[in-house]
Amino acid sequence: MTSQRRVVAEVLDGEHVHLTADEVHARAVAKLPEISRATVYNTLGELVSLGEVLEVATDKRAKRYDPNAHQPHHHLVCARCGAIRDVHPTGNPLADLPDSERFGFTVSDVEVTYRGVCPNCAGG
Amino acid sequence: MTSQRRVVAEVLDGEHVHLTADEVHARAVAKLPEISRATVYNTLGELVSLGEVLEVATDKRAKRYDPNAHQPHHHLVCARCGAIRDVHPTGNPLADLPDSERFGFTVSDVEVTYRGVCPNCAGG
DNA sequence: GATTGACTTGGACTGAGTCCAATGTAGGAT
DNA sequence: ATCCTACATTGGACTCAGTCCAAGTCAATC
């Protein structure tokens, strides 16, 4: 493990962060001025492969990186400001997909994104 | 309504299509050779605003446009080849999000994406 | 101290999408 | 039928996120 990778891992440390790659890069630069974007992308890619970090694509702009990979959860996104909260719905959506709706697929994963308006945006 | 818009609407006609904007453009060009990409994007954007077509962002590449907007449904995506099927799970995931997990948001919508491997990719 | 191989760098490149000024056109007014 | 005008279309430049690659760096090994 190199100093660059350590810095990227440190940036992602913390529970409720959902940073874009560029935001990760910006924060990494603050700690290690000459780290490059390419290295940040490489390291994020490795962390994702290792299962340490999740990619979330809640908006259609940049992917976000979610360090809370070990507790399964879904996301609630504000349609106005883009704020993201981790949420834990009851029930298991995988169980809600009957065999007749699986078309022979081996279904392994489900991703749920709730959309709405956050109190800040609603209040203003 | 102009001929360009008619052509875009025609391309999207059909139940189980999930085309990217470029694919829509390619098919539109086959019917109306000089239609531009910008017009295809404009028209798709309007159809989305009108609620006639849904944007789906199942992979991290191009958005796809789903003309099946009037029957609520979710998507099942093959992790290998990207094939997309419309699915209709039982249950209502909105009801599965308790108030305590809404953080004051006004939640209006939920999007569920199942991932797995399709029979083609599994068999090969 | 030289070799090695993995890691990093920066810049060029790609793909998807947006923006904008110039041009074209549908369809109502005359 | 012709004219007008507001709106639609065009194409090209631009942005943004991300990938690729050749060259450079570094640490551990021989």
XYZ file of C-alpha atoms (C1' of nucleotides) in Angstrom:
308
model
C 0.000 0.000 0.000
C 1.388 3.347 -1.084
C 0.877 6.758 0.453
C -1.496 7.661 -2.397
C -3.795 4.757 -1.638
C -3.704 5.458 2.042
C -4.843 9.024 1.417
C -7.753 7.912 -0.773
C -8.843 5.430 1.868
C -8.644 8.128 4.553
C -10.784 10.516 2.534
C -13.510 7.919 2.267
C -13.390 7.182 5.961
C -16.572 8.254 7.714
C -20.037 6.866 7.664
C -22.352 9.002 5.617
C -20.198 10.289 2.825
C -21.132 10.028 -0.834
C -18.388 11.790 -2.712
C -17.771 11.989 -6.430
C -14.382 10.942 -7.766
C -13.473 14.592 -8.261
C -14.428 15.439 -4.703
C -12.311 12.560 -3.471
C -9.494 13.887 -5.591
C -9.887 17.413 -4.234
C -9.724 16.173 -0.636
C -6.839 13.867 -1.392
C -4.892 16.749 -2.917
C -5.316 18.648 0.344
C -3.400 15.887 2.093
C -0.971 14.922 -0.652
C -0.653 17.772 -3.116
C 0.612 15.958 -6.156
C -1.742 12.982 -6.272
C -3.222 12.623 -9.754
C -6.772 12.080 -10.874
C -5.748 8.850 -12.588
C -4.485 7.396 -9.329
C -7.670 8.358 -7.531
C -9.699 6.608 -10.222
C -7.438 3.543 -10.071
C -7.642 3.328 -6.312
C -11.389 3.844 -6.192
C -11.747 1.128 -8.810
C -9.712 -1.258 -6.694
C -11.637 -0.453 -3.549
C -14.834 -1.173 -5.446
C -13.484 -4.523 -6.703
C -12.426 -5.435 -3.196
C -15.939 -4.680 -2.000
C -14.717 -2.027 0.422
C -16.592 0.772 -1.300
C -19.799 0.923 -3.326
C -20.414 2.861 -6.479
C -23.732 4.639 -6.475
C -25.190 6.305 -9.546
C -28.080 8.243 -8.065
C -27.992 11.128 -10.453
C -26.959 11.033 -14.064
C -23.844 13.020 -13.431
C -20.799 11.651 -11.661
C -20.715 8.319 -9.853
C -20.447 8.580 -6.100
C -18.446 6.399 -3.780
C -20.020 5.042 -0.637
C -17.681 3.644 2.034
C -20.589 2.100 3.949
C -20.255 -1.154 2.010
C -20.576 -3.660 4.807
C -24.069 -2.829 5.967
C -26.602 -3.357 3.197
C -28.685 -0.259 2.620
C -30.406 1.802 -0.029
C -30.520 5.476 -0.870
C -32.921 8.366 -0.548
C -32.112 11.226 -2.881
C -33.387 14.790 -2.977
C -34.606 15.564 -6.473
C -33.729 19.246 -6.048
C -30.376 19.469 -4.317
C -29.110 15.932 -4.781
C -28.584 15.256 -1.066
C -28.249 11.549 -0.337
C -29.198 9.648 2.814
C -28.647 5.999 3.546
C -31.936 4.251 4.346
C -32.911 0.804 5.577
C -36.338 -0.213 4.291
C -38.098 -3.154 5.851
C -38.772 -6.162 3.688
C -36.610 -7.743 1.036
C -37.288 -6.623 -2.516
C -35.502 -9.695 -3.859
C -38.261 -11.820 -2.354
C -40.814 -9.629 -4.128
C -39.680 -10.715 -7.570
C -41.556 -13.890 -8.423
C -39.921 -16.600 -10.524
C -42.294 -15.794 -13.352
C -40.754 -12.328 -13.474
C -37.155 -13.491 -13.540
C -37.012 -14.612 -17.170
C -34.363 -17.220 -16.395
C -31.979 -14.665 -14.921
C -29.889 -15.549 -11.892
C -30.790 -12.496 -9.838
C -28.116 -11.627 -7.321
C -28.631 -8.070 -6.298
C -31.169 -5.299 -6.018
C -30.714 -1.586 -5.757
C -33.468 0.683 -4.509
C -33.423 4.444 -4.932
C -36.110 6.542 -3.292
C -36.615 10.033 -4.648
C -38.255 12.985 -3.034
C -37.671 16.446 -1.693
C -35.603 17.022 1.426
C -36.844 19.262 4.288
C -34.396 22.007 3.332
C -35.584 22.249 -0.242
C -39.253 21.879 0.708
C -39.029 24.539 3.417
C -37.353 27.157 1.229
C -45.561 18.668 -34.254
C -42.781 18.463 -36.798
C -41.637 15.533 -38.871
C -38.545 15.210 -36.686
C -40.591 14.748 -33.554
C -42.867 12.301 -35.251
C -39.890 10.206 -36.287
C -38.474 10.146 -32.762
C -41.842 9.115 -31.373
C -42.121 6.363 -33.972
C -38.694 4.996 -33.116
C -39.707 4.672 -29.493
C -42.936 2.972 -30.369
C -42.976 -0.642 -29.228
C -43.257 -2.143 -25.842
C -39.961 -3.504 -24.664
C -37.410 -1.130 -26.087
C -34.701 0.540 -24.022
C -32.649 2.525 -26.480
C -29.864 4.992 -25.826
C -30.139 8.469 -27.304
C -27.584 7.531 -29.946
C -29.520 4.432 -30.896
C -32.658 6.517 -31.195
C -30.723 8.920 -33.358
C -29.388 6.127 -35.581
C -32.877 4.746 -36.171
C -34.318 8.178 -36.694
C -31.670 8.910 -39.331
C -32.767 5.797 -41.195
C -36.195 7.368 -41.594
C -35.233 11.008 -41.927
C -31.602 11.259 -43.004
C -30.759 14.740 -41.864
C -32.182 14.751 -38.354
C -29.591 16.005 -35.897
C -28.479 14.635 -32.562
C -29.467 17.871 -30.866
C -33.050 17.496 -32.034
C -33.179 13.915 -30.828
C -31.962 15.049 -27.399
C -34.450 17.911 -27.341
C -37.340 15.714 -28.314
C -36.427 12.969 -25.872
C -36.179 15.599 -23.157
C -39.649 16.866 -23.963
C -41.128 13.385 -24.042
C -39.613 12.791 -20.626
C -41.079 16.044 -19.264
C -44.464 15.132 -20.660
C -44.237 11.791 -18.886
C -44.535 9.888 -22.154
C -41.122 8.291 -21.847
C -38.949 7.337 -18.893
C -35.243 7.805 -18.523
C -33.513 4.788 -17.098
C -29.897 4.814 -15.984
C -29.239 1.124 -15.453
C -25.618 1.148 -16.435
C -23.165 3.952 -15.961
C -22.912 4.620 -19.655
C -25.660 6.231 -21.693
C -29.152 6.883 -20.383
C -31.831 4.738 -21.956
C -35.332 5.775 -22.938
C -38.267 3.600 -22.020
C -41.556 4.255 -23.816
C -43.459 2.028 -21.392
C -44.164 4.977 -19.086
C -47.814 4.375 -18.324
C -47.517 1.034 -16.609
C -45.350 1.293 -13.500
C -42.564 -1.246 -13.561
C -38.955 -1.835 -12.609
C -35.950 -3.252 -14.389
C -33.901 -6.409 -14.401
C -30.468 -5.940 -15.909
C -27.876 -8.491 -17.002
C -24.563 -7.621 -15.419
C -22.669 -9.122 -18.360
C -24.414 -8.096 -21.555
C -26.565 -5.249 -20.278
C -29.856 -6.739 -21.471
C -32.837 -5.104 -19.792
C -36.247 -6.595 -19.012
C -39.238 -4.861 -17.536
C -40.376 -6.584 -14.342
C -43.337 -6.211 -12.012
C -42.442 -7.164 -8.450
C -45.175 -7.757 -5.948
C -45.357 -5.421 -2.992
C -44.811 -1.706 -2.811
C -41.322 -0.632 -1.798
C -42.625 2.833 -0.911
C -44.613 1.232 1.897
C -41.443 -0.467 3.105
C -39.776 2.802 4.018
C -40.844 3.668 7.553
C -41.296 7.282 8.590
C -38.261 7.010 10.814
C -36.218 6.346 7.686
C -37.560 9.276 5.701
C -35.612 12.038 7.443
C -38.328 14.575 6.730
C -38.202 14.000 2.986
C -41.405 14.011 0.954
C -40.795 10.730 -0.823
C -42.580 10.544 -4.147
C -40.966 7.852 -6.175
C -38.939 4.702 -5.985
C -36.822 2.989 -8.565
C -35.803 -0.636 -8.233
C -33.077 -2.241 -10.317
C -32.475 -5.960 -10.080
C -29.128 -7.241 -11.296
C -28.134 -10.691 -12.313
C -27.021 -12.825 -15.230
C -29.327 -13.589 -18.113
C -29.796 -17.150 -19.436
C -27.758 -16.388 -22.554
C -24.732 -15.181 -20.638
C -25.019 -17.929 -18.014
C -25.374 -20.665 -20.624
C -22.395 -19.573 -22.731
C 24.726 -0.112 -7.021
C 21.854 -2.237 -10.721
C 17.536 -4.603 -11.800
C 12.826 -5.354 -11.526
C 8.067 -4.715 -11.397
C 4.432 -2.361 -9.613
C 2.603 2.270 -8.852
C 1.993 7.015 -10.323
C 1.786 10.858 -13.384
C -0.058 13.995 -16.764
C -1.816 14.610 -20.885
C -4.366 13.030 -24.718
C -8.439 10.836 -25.791
C -13.418 9.118 -25.748
C -18.371 9.157 -25.087
C -22.392 11.287 -23.613
C -24.603 15.215 -23.326
C -25.354 20.469 -23.470
C -25.251 25.023 -25.499
C -25.695 28.441 -28.894
C -25.893 31.324 -32.982
C -27.546 30.840 -37.458
C -30.963 28.890 -40.340
C -35.274 26.711 -41.618
C -40.201 25.957 -41.352
C -45.209 25.200 -39.791
C -49.194 27.195 -39.753
C -51.998 31.320 -38.411
C -53.046 36.025 -40.202
C -54.035 38.734 -44.168
C -51.785 32.007 -51.953
C -48.418 34.833 -49.540
C -46.355 36.794 -45.662
C -44.836 36.685 -40.784
C -43.221 35.195 -36.830
C -42.449 32.234 -33.210
C -40.677 28.109 -32.629
C -37.940 24.059 -34.172
C -33.761 22.403 -36.199
C -28.959 22.266 -37.323
C -24.078 21.555 -36.679
C -20.326 22.546 -34.390
C -18.001 23.856 -30.312
C -17.902 22.928 -25.672
C -18.185 20.551 -20.963
C -17.811 16.946 -17.885
C -16.714 12.364 -16.285
C -13.968 8.896 -17.084
C -10.334 5.933 -19.550
C -5.929 5.013 -21.669
C -1.155 5.056 -22.272
C 3.750 6.012 -22.509
C 7.059 7.672 -19.614
C 8.747 8.448 -15.049
C 9.282 7.139 -10.060
C 9.972 4.297 -6.285
C 10.906 0.485 -3.123
C 12.434 -3.941 -2.553
C 15.544 -7.352 -4.157
C 19.754 -9.293 -6.009
